[in-house]
GROMACS .gro file of C-alpha atoms in nm:
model
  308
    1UNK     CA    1   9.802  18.247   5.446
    2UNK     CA    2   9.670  18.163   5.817
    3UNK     CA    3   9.972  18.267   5.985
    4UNK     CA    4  10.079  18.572   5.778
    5UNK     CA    5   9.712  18.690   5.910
    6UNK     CA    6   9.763  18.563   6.284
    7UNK     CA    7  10.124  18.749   6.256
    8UNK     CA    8   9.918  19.035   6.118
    9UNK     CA    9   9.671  19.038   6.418
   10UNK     CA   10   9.890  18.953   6.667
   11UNK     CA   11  10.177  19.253   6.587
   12UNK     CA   12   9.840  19.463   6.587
   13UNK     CA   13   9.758  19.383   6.926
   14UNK     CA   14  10.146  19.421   7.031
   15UNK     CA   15  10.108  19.820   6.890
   16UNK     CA   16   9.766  19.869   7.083
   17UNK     CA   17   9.919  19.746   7.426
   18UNK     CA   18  10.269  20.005   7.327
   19UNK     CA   19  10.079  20.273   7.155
   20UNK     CA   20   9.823  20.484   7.305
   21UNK     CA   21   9.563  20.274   7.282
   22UNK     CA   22   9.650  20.046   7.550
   23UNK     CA   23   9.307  20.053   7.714
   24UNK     CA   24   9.162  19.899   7.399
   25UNK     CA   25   9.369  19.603   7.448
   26UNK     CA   26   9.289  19.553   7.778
   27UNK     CA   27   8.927  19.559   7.703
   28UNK     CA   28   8.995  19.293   7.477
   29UNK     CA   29   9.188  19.045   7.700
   30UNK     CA   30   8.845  19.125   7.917
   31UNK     CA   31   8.667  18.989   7.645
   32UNK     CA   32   8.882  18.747   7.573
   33UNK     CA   33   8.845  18.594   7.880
   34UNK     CA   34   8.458  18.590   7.903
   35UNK     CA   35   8.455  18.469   7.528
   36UNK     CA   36   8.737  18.189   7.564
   37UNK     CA   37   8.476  17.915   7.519
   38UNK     CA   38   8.327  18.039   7.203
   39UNK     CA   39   8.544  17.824   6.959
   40UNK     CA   40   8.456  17.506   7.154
   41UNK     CA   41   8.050  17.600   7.151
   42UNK     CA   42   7.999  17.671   6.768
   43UNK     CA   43   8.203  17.948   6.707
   44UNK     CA   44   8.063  18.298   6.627
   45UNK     CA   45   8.009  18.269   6.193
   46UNK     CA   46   7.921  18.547   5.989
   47UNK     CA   47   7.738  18.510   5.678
   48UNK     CA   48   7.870  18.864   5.552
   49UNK     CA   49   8.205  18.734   5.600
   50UNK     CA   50   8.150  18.417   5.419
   51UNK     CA   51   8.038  18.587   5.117
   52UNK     CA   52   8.263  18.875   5.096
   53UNK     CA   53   8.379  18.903   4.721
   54UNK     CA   54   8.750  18.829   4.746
   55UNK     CA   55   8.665  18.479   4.841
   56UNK     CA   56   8.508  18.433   4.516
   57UNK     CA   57   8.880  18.563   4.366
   58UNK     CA   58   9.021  18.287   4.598
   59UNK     CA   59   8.846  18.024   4.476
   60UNK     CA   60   8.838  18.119   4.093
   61UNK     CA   61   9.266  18.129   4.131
   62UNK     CA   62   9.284  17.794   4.151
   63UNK     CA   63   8.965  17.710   4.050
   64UNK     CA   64   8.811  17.506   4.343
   65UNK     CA   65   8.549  17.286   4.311
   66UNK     CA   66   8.292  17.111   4.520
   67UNK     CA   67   8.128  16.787   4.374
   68UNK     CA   68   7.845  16.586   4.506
   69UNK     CA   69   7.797  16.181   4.493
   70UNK     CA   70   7.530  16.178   4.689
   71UNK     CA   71   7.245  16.347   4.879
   72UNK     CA   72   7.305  16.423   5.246
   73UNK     CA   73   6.961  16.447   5.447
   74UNK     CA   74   6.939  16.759   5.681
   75UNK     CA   75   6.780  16.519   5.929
   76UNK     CA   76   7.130  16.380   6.045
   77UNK     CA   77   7.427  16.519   6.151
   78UNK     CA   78   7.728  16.406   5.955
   79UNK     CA   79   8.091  16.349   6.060
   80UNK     CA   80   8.288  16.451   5.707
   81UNK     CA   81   8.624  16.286   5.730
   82UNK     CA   82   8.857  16.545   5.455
   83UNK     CA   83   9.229  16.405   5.297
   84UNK     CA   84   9.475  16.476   5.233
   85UNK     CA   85   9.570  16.773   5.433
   86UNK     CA   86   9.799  16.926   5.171
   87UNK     CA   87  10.042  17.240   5.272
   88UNK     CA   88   9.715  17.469   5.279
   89UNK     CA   89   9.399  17.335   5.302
   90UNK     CA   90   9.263  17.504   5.010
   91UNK     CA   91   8.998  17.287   4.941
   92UNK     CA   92   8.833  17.226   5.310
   93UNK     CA   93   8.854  17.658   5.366
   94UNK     CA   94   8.725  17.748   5.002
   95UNK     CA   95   8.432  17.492   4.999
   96UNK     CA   96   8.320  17.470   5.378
   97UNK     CA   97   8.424  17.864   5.490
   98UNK     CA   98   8.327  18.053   5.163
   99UNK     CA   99   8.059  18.091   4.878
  100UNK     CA  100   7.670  17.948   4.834
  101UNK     CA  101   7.836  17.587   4.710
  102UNK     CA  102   7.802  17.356   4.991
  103UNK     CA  103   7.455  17.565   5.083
  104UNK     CA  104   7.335  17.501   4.726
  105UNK     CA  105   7.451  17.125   4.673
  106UNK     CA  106   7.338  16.971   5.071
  107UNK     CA  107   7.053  17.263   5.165
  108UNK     CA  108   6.994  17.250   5.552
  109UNK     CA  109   7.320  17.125   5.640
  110UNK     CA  110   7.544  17.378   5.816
  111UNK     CA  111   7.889  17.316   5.824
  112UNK     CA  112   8.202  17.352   6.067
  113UNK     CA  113   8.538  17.354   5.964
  114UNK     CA  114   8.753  17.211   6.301
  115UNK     CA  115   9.136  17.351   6.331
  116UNK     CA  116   9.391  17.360   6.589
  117UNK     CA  117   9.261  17.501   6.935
  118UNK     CA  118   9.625  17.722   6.886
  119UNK     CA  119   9.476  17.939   6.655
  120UNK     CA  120   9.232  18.052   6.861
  121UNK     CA  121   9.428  18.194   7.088
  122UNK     CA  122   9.553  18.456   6.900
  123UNK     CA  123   9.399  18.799   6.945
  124UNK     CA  124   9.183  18.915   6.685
  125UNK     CA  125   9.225  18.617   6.466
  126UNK     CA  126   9.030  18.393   6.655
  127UNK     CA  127   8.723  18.662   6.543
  128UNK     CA  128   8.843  18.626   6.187
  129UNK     CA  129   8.877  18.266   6.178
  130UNK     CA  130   8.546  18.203   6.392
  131UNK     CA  131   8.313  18.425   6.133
  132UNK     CA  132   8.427  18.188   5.849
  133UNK     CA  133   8.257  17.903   6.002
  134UNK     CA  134   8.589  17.774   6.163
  135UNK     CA  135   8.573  17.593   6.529
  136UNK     CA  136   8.839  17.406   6.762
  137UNK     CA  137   8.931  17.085   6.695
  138UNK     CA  138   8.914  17.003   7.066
  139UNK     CA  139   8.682  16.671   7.151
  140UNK     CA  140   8.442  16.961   7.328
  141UNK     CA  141   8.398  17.121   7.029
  142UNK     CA  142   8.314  16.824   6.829
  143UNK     CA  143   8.054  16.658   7.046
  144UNK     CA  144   7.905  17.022   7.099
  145UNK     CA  145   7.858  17.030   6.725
  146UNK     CA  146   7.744  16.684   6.664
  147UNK     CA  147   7.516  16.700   6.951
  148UNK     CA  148   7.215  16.858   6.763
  149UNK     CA  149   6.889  16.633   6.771
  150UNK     CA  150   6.720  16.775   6.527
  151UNK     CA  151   7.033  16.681   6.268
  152UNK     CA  152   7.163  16.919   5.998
  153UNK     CA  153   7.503  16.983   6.087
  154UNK     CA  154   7.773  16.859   5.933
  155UNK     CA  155   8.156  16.862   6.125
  156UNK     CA  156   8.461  16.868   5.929
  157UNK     CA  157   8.776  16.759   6.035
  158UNK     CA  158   9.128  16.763   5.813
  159UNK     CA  159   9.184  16.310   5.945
  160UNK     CA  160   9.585  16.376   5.876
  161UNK     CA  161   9.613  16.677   6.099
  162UNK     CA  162   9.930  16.842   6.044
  163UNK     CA  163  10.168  16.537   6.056
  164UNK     CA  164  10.036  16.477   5.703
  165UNK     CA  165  10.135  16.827   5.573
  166UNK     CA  166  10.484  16.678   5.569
  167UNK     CA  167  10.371  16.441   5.302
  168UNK     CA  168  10.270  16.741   5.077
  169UNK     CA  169  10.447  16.716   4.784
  170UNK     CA  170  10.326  16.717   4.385
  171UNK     CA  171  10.181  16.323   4.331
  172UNK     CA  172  10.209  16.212   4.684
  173UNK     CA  173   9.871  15.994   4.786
  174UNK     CA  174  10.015  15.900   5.125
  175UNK     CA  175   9.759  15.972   5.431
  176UNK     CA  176   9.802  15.985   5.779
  177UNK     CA  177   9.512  15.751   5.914
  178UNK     CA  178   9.608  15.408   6.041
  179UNK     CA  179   9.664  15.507   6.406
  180UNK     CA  180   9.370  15.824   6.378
  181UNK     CA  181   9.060  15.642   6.534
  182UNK     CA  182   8.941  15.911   6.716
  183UNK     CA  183   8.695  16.055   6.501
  184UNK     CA  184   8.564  15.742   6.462
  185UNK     CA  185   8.477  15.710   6.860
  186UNK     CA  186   8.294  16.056   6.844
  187UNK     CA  187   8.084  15.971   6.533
  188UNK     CA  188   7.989  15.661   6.764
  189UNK     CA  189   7.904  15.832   7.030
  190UNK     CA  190   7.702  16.062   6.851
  191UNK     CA  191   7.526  15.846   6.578
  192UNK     CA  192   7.667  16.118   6.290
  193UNK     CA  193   7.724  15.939   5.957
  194UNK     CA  194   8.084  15.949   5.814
  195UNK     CA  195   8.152  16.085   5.501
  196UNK     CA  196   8.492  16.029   5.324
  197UNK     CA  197   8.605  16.350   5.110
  198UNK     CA  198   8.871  16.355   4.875
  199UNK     CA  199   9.043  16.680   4.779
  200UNK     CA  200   9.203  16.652   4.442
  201UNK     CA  201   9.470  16.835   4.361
  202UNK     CA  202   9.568  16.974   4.710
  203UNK     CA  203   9.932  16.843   4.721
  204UNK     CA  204   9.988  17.008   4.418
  205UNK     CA  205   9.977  17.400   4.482
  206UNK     CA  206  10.322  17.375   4.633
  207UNK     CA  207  10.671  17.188   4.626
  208UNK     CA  208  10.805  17.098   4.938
  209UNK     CA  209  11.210  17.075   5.029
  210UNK     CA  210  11.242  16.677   4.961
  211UNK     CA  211  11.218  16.553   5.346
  212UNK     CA  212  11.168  16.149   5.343
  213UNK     CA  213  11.092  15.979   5.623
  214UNK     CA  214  11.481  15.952   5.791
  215UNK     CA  215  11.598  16.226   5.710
  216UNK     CA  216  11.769  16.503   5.964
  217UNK     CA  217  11.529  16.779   5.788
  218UNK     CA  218  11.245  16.516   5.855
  219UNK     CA  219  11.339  16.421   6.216
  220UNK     CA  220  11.365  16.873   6.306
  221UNK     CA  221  10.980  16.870   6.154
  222UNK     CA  222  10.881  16.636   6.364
  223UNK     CA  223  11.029  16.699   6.676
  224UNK     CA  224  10.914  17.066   6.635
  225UNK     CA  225  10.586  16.917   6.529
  226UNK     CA  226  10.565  16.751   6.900
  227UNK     CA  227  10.696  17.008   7.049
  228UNK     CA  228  10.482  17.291   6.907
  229UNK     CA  229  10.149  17.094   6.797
  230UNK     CA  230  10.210  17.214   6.393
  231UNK     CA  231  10.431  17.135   6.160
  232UNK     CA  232  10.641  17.308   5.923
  233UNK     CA  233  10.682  17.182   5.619
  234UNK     CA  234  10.942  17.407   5.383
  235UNK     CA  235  10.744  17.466   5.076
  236UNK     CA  236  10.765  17.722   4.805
  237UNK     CA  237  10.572  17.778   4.479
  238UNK     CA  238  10.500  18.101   4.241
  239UNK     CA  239  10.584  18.455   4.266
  240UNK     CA  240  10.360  18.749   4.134
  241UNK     CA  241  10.480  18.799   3.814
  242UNK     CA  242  10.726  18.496   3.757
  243UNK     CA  243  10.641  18.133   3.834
  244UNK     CA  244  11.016  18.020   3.924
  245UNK     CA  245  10.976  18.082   4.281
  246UNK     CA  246  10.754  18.252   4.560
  247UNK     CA  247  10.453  18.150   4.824
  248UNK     CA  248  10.187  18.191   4.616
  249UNK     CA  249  10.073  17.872   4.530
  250UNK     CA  250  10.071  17.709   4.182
  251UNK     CA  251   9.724  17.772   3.991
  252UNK     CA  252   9.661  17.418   4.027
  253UNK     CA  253   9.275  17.293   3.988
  254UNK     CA  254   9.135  17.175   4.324
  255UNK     CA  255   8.828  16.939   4.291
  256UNK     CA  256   8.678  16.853   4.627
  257UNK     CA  257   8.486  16.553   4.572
  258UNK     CA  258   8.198  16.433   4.887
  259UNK     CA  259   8.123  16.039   4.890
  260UNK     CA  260   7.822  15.934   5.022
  261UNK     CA  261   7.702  15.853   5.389
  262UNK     CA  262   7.845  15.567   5.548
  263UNK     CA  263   7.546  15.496   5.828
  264UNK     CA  264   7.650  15.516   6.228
  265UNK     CA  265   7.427  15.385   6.483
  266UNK     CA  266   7.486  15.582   6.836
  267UNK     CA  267   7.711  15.396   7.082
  268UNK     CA  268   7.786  15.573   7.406
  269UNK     CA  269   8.054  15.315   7.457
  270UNK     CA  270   8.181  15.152   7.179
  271UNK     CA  271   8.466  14.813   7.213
  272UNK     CA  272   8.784  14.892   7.058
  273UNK     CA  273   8.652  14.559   6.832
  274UNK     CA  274   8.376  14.785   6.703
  275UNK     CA  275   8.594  15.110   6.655
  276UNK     CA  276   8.828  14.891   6.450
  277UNK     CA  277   8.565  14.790   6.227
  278UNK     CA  278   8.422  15.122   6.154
  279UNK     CA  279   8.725  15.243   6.088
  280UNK     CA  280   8.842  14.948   5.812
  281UNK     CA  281   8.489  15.018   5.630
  282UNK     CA  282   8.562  15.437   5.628
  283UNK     CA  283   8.894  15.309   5.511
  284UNK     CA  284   8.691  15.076   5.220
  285UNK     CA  285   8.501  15.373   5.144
  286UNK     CA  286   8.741  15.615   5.102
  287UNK     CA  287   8.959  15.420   4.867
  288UNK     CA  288   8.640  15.347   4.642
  289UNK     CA  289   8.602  15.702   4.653
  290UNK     CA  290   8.940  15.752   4.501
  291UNK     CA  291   8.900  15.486   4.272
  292UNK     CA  292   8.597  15.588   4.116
  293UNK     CA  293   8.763  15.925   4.050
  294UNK     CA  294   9.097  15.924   4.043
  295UNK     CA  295   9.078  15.921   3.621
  296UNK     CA  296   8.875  16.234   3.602
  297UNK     CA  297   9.133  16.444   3.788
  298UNK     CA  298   9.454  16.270   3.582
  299UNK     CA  299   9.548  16.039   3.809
  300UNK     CA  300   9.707  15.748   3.647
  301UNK     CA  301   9.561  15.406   3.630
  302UNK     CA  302   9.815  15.259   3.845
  303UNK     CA  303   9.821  15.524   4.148
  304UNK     CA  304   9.669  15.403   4.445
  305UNK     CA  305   9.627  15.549   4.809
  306UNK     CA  306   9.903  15.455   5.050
  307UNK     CA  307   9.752  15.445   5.461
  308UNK     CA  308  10.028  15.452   5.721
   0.00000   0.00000   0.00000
């Protein structure tokens, strides 16, 4: 859905700088130079595009769900750590970009949604993507917003990044985290409690073209992955009036369950001894998290999280 709207924007800007209208564009690269920052210093977010009313449609599709363990105090700024990353995200945009949930359920918490620094580069997206609450996920842009005194902010960053959209596929509970410590180091070096947040049902709005780990279509995805800084993952799902085949996804339920606060206390310089052993607790936590879940959203018995 991102890129069909960065294609849109970007073949928009393409017809200003051919068409007529020329001038207009080059009052925007002006702009776009003086405002290049923005995504690394909060972003721009408008609450009139938060709460426009197709967003409600969005959500209601599926449905998506946000559910609360626990209650987050405004006076601390909070480091939410989001899995898996599925094919789109659903969960993480719907709950944390749209709608009065998260406002209602954690009052005076104000959260960003962190995404590749490539989107922002894209004219007239950036604008889109900014007003939802979105911001880089650059290191600037994280210590910018975790380093609020007075507390009530809350960052929150997709852990599997897009390597793990590769694992997308119906039933898969494998997570890209073993070798991703480096949220952990800024939630040190900002004090900001980690909280584990598992999106259920997110790997199961599309199917994916089978690509195990070996693989030649596995090996492209990840080259082009390295090469480009996203992945592409070959997915498919519903079409508007038949459900054999098309990109929209499946009307799968999406329940976006928030664990409670795992306490940080600020360390400007943390030993790689001490980042290891925040990390193997946020790895604790988020596998109780599952646990004590897992049966409400039918997840067998005998399904367990897989970390690689």
């Amino acid at each position: 859905f991102l890129s069909l709207v960065a294609e849109f924007c970007c073949g928009f800007f393409v017809i200003l700088i051919l068409g007529n209208f020329w001038f207009l564009a080059v009052l925007y690269l002006l702009w776009l130079y003086f405002d290049w920052e923005t995504p690394c210093t909060g972003g721009r977010r408008s609450e009139w595009v938060r709460s426009w009313t197709v967003w409600k449609y969005f959500r209601e599709y599926f449905p998506i769900h946000l559910i609360k363990t626990s209650d987050l105090s405004p006076n601390h700024n909070y480091l939410f750590g989001f899995h898996p990353h599925g094919v789109l995200v659903a969960g993480a945009f719907g709950n944390f970009c749209t709608g009065p949930s998260f406002k209602n359920l954690f009052p005076g918490l104000t959260p960003y949604l962190h995404i590749m620094p490539i989107w922002f580069s894209c004219p007239f997206f950036r604008e889109y993507i900014m007003s939802a609450g979105m911001v880089s996920a650059s290191k600037e842009s994280v210590s910018y917003v975790l380093n609020n005194e007075g507390g009530g902010r809350a960052s929150i960053i997709v852990i599997g990044g897009a390597e793990e959209s590769l694992n997308a596929h119906p039933g898969s509970l494998t997570l890209n985290i073993l070798k991703r410590k480096g949220f952990i180091k800024m939630a040190l070096k900002h004090g900001a409690h980690l909280v584990p947040v598992f999106s259920f049902g997110e790997n199961e709005l599309f199917k994916q073209v089978a690509n195990p780990k070996g693989s030649w279509l596995r090996n492209v995805q990840e080259k082009l992955q390295k090469i480009m800084g996203f992945a592409l993952p070959l997915f498919h799902a519903r079409g508007v009036f038949q459900y054999s085949f098309g990109l929209i996804p499946y009307r799968q339920p999406i329940h976006t369950v928030v664990g409670s606060p795992i306490p940080v206390k600020r360390n400007l310089n943390p030993t790689t001894e001490e980042v290891d052993q925040l990390h193997a607790l946020y790895l604790q936590k988020l596998k109780q998290l599952f646990e004590e879940h897992k049966k409400n959203y039918g997840i067998p018995e005998h399904k367990s999280l897989i970390f690689e």
